[in-house]
JSON list of C-alpha atoms in Angstrom, two decimals:
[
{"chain": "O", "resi": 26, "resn": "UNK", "atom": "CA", "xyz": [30.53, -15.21, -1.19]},
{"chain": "O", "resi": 27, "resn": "UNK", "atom": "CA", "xyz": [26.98, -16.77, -1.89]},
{"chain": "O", "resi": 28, "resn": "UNK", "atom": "CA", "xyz": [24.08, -14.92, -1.14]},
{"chain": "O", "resi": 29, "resn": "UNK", "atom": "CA", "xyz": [22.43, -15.92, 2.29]},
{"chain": "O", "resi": 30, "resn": "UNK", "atom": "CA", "xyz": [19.61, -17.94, 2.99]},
{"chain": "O", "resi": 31, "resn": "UNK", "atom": "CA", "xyz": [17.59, -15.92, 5.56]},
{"chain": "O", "resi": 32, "resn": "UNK", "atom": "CA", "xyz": [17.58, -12.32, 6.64]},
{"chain": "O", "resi": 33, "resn": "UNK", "atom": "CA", "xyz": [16.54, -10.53, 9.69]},
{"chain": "O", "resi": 34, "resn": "UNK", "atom": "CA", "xyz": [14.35, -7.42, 10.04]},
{"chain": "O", "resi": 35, "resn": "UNK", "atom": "CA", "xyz": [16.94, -5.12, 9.68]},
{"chain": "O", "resi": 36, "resn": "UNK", "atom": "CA", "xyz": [19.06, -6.80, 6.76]},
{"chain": "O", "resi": 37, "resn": "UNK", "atom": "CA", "xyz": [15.68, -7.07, 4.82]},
{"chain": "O", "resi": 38, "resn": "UNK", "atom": "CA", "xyz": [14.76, -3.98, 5.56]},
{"chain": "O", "resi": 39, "resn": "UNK", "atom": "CA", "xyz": [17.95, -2.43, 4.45]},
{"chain": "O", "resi": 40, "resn": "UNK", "atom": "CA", "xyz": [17.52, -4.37, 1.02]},
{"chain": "O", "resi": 41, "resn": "UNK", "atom": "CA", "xyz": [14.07, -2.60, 0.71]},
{"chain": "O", "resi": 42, "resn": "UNK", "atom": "CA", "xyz": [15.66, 0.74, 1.09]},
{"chain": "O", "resi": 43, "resn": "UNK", "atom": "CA", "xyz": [13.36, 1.44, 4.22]},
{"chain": "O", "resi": 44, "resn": "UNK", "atom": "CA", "xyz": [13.44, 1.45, 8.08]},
{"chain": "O", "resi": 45, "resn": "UNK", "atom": "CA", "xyz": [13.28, -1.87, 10.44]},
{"chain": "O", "resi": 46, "resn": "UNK", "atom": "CA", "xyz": [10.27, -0.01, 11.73]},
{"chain": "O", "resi": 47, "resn": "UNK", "atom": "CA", "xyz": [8.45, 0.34, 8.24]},
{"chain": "O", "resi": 48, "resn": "UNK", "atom": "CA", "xyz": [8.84, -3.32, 7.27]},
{"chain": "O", "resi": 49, "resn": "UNK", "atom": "CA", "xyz": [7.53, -4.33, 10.71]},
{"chain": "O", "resi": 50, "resn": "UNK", "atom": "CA", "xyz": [4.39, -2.30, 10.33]},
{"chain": "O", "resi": 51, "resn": "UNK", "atom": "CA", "xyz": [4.07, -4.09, 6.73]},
{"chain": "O", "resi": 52, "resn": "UNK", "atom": "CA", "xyz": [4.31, -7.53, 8.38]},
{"chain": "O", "resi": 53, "resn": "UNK", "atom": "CA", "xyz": [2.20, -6.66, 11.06]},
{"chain": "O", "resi": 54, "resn": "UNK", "atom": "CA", "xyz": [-1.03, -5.60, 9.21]},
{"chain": "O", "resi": 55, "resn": "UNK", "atom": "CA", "xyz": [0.00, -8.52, 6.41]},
{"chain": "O", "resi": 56, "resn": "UNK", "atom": "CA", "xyz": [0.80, -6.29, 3.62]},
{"chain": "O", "resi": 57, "resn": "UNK", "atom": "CA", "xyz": [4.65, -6.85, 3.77]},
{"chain": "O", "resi": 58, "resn": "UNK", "atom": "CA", "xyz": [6.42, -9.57, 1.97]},
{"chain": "O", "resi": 59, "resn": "UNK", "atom": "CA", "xyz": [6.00, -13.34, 3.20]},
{"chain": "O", "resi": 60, "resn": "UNK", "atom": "CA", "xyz": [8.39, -14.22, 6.80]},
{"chain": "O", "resi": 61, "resn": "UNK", "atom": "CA", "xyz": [9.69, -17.88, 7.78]},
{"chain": "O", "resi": 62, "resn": "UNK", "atom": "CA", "xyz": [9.01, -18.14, 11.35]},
{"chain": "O", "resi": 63, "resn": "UNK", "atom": "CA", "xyz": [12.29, -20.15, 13.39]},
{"chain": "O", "resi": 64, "resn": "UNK", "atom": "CA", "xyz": [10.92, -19.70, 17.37]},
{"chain": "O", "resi": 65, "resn": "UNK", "atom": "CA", "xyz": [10.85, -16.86, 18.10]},
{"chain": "O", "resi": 66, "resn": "UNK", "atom": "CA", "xyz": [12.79, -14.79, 15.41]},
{"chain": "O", "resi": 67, "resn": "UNK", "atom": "CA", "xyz": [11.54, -13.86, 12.36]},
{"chain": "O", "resi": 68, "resn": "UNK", "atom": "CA", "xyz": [13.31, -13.73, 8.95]},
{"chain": "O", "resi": 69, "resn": "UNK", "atom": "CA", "xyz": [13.10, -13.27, 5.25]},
{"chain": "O", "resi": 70, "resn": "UNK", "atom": "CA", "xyz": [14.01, -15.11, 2.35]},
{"chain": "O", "resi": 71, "resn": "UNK", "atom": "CA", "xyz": [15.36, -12.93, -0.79]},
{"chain": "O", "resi": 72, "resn": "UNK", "atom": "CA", "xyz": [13.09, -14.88, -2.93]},
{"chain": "O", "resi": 73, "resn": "UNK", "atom": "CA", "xyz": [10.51, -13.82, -0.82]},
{"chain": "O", "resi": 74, "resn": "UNK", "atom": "CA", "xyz": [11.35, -9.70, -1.09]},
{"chain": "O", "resi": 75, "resn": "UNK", "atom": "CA", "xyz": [12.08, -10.09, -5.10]},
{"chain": "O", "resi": 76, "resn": "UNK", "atom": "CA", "xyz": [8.40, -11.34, -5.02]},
{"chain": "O", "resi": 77, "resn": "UNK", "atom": "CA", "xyz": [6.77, -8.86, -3.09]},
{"chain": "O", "resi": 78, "resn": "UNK", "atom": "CA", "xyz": [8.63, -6.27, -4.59]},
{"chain": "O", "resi": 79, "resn": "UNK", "atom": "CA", "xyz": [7.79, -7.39, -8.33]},
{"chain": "O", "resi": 80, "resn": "UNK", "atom": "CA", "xyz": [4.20, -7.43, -6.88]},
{"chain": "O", "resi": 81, "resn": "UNK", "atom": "CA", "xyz": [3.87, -3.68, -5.85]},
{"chain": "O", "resi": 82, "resn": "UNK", "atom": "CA", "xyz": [5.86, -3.11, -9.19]},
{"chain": "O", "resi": 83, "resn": "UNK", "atom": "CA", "xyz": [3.75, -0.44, -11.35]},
{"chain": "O", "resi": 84, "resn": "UNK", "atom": "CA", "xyz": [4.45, 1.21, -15.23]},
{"chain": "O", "resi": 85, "resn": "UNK", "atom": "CA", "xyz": [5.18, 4.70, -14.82]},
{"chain": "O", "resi": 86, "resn": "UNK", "atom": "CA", "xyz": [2.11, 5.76, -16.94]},
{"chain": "O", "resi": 87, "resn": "UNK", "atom": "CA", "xyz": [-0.30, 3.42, -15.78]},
{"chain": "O", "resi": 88, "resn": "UNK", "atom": "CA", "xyz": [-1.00, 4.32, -12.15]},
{"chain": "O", "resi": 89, "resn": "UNK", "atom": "CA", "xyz": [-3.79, 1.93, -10.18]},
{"chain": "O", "resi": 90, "resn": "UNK", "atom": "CA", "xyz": [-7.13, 3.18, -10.75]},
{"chain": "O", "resi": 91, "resn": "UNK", "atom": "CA", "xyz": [-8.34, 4.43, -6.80]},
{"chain": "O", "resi": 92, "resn": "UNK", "atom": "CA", "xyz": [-11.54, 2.34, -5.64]},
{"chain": "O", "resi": 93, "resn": "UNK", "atom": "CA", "xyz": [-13.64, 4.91, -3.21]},
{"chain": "O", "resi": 94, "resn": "UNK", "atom": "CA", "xyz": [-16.22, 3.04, -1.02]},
{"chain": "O", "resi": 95, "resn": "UNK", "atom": "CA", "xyz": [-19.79, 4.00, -2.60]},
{"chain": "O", "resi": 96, "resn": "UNK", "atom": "CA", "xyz": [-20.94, 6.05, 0.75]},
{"chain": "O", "resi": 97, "resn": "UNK", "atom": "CA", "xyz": [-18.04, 8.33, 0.13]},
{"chain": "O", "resi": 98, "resn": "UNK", "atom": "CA", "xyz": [-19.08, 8.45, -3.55]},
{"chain": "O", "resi": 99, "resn": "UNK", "atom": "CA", "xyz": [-22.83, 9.50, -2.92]},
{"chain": "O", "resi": 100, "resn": "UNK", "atom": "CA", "xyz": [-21.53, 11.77, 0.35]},
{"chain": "O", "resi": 101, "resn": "UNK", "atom": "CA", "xyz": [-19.53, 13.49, -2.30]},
{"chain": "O", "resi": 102, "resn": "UNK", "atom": "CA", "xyz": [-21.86, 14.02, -4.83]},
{"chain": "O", "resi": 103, "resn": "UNK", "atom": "CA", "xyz": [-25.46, 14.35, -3.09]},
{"chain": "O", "resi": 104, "resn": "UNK", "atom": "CA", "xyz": [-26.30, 18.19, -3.50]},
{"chain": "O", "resi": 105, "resn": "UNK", "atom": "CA", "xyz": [-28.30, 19.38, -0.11]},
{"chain": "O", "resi": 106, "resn": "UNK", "atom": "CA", "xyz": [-25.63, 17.31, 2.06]},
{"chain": "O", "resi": 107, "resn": "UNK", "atom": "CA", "xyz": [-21.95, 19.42, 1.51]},
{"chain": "O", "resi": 108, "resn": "UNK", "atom": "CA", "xyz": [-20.41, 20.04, 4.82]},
{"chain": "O", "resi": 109, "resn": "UNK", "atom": "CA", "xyz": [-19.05, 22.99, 5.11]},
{"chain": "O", "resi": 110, "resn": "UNK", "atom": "CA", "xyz": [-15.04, 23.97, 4.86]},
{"chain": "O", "resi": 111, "resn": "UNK", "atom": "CA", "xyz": [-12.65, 22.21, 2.12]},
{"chain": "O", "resi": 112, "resn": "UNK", "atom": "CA", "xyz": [-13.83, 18.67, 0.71]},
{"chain": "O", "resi": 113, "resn": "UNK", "atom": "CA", "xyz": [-11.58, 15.71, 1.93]},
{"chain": "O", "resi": 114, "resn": "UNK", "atom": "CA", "xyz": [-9.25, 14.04, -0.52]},
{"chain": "O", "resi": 115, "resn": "UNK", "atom": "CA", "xyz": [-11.82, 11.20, -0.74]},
{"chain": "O", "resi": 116, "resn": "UNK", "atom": "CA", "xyz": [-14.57, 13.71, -1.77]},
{"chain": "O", "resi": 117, "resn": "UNK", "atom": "CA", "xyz": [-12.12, 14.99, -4.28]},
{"chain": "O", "resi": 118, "resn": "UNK", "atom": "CA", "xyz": [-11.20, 11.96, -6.18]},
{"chain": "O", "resi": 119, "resn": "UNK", "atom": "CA", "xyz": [-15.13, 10.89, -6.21]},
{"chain": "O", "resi": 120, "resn": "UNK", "atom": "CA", "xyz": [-16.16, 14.09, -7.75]},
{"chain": "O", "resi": 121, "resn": "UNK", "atom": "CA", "xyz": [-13.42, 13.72, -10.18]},
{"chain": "O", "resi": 122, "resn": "UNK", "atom": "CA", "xyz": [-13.94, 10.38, -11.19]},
{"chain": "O", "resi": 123, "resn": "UNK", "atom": "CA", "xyz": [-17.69, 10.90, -11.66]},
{"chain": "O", "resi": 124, "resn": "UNK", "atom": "CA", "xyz": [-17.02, 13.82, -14.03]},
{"chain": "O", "resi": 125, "resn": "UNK", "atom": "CA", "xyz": [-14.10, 12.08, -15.72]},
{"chain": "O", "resi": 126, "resn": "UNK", "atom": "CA", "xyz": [-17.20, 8.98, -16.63]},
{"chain": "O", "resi": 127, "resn": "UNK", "atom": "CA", "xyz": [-19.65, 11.49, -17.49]},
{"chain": "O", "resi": 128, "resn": "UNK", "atom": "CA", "xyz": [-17.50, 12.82, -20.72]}
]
């Protein structure tokens, strides 16, 4: 039997190896793979998911470098300003990239 046209949420989401939920959520805030819109129901071509997953595809030993938003940077490394407790994750990585640079 061919392969079909369209899917729904939760034959898509079964291809993806993750709940109807979790794909909606994607969609939703527009970081899921592209939908086709027939009224009211929404599907997905397999085109569509082989694209988006080839998208998020990454080389085991080349992870994506983490952008930090340059108020967390300077938060994290201004000297007089630590809070007190343990440093957020986002403190963490700035600190570590700044002293990974400075070698």
């Amino acid at each position: 039997m061919s392969e079909p046209l369209l899917l729904d949420y939760p034959s898509a989401a079964a291809a993806l190896s993750m709940s109807r939920q979790a794909l909606a959520d994607l969609v939703y805030k527009n970081r899921g793979p592209a939908i086709v819109k027939l009224g009211s129901r929404t599907f997905f071509t397999p085109d569509d998911l082989k694209a988006w997953i080839s998208q998020h595809r990454l080389a085991a030993n080349d992870p994506r470098p983490v952008k930090l938003p340059a108020a967390v940077v300077e938060a994290a490394l201004a000297p007089g300003k630590r809070k007190r407790g343990r440093p957020t994750k986002a403190e963490q990585l700035a600190r570590a990239q700044h002293f990974e640079t400075r070698d």
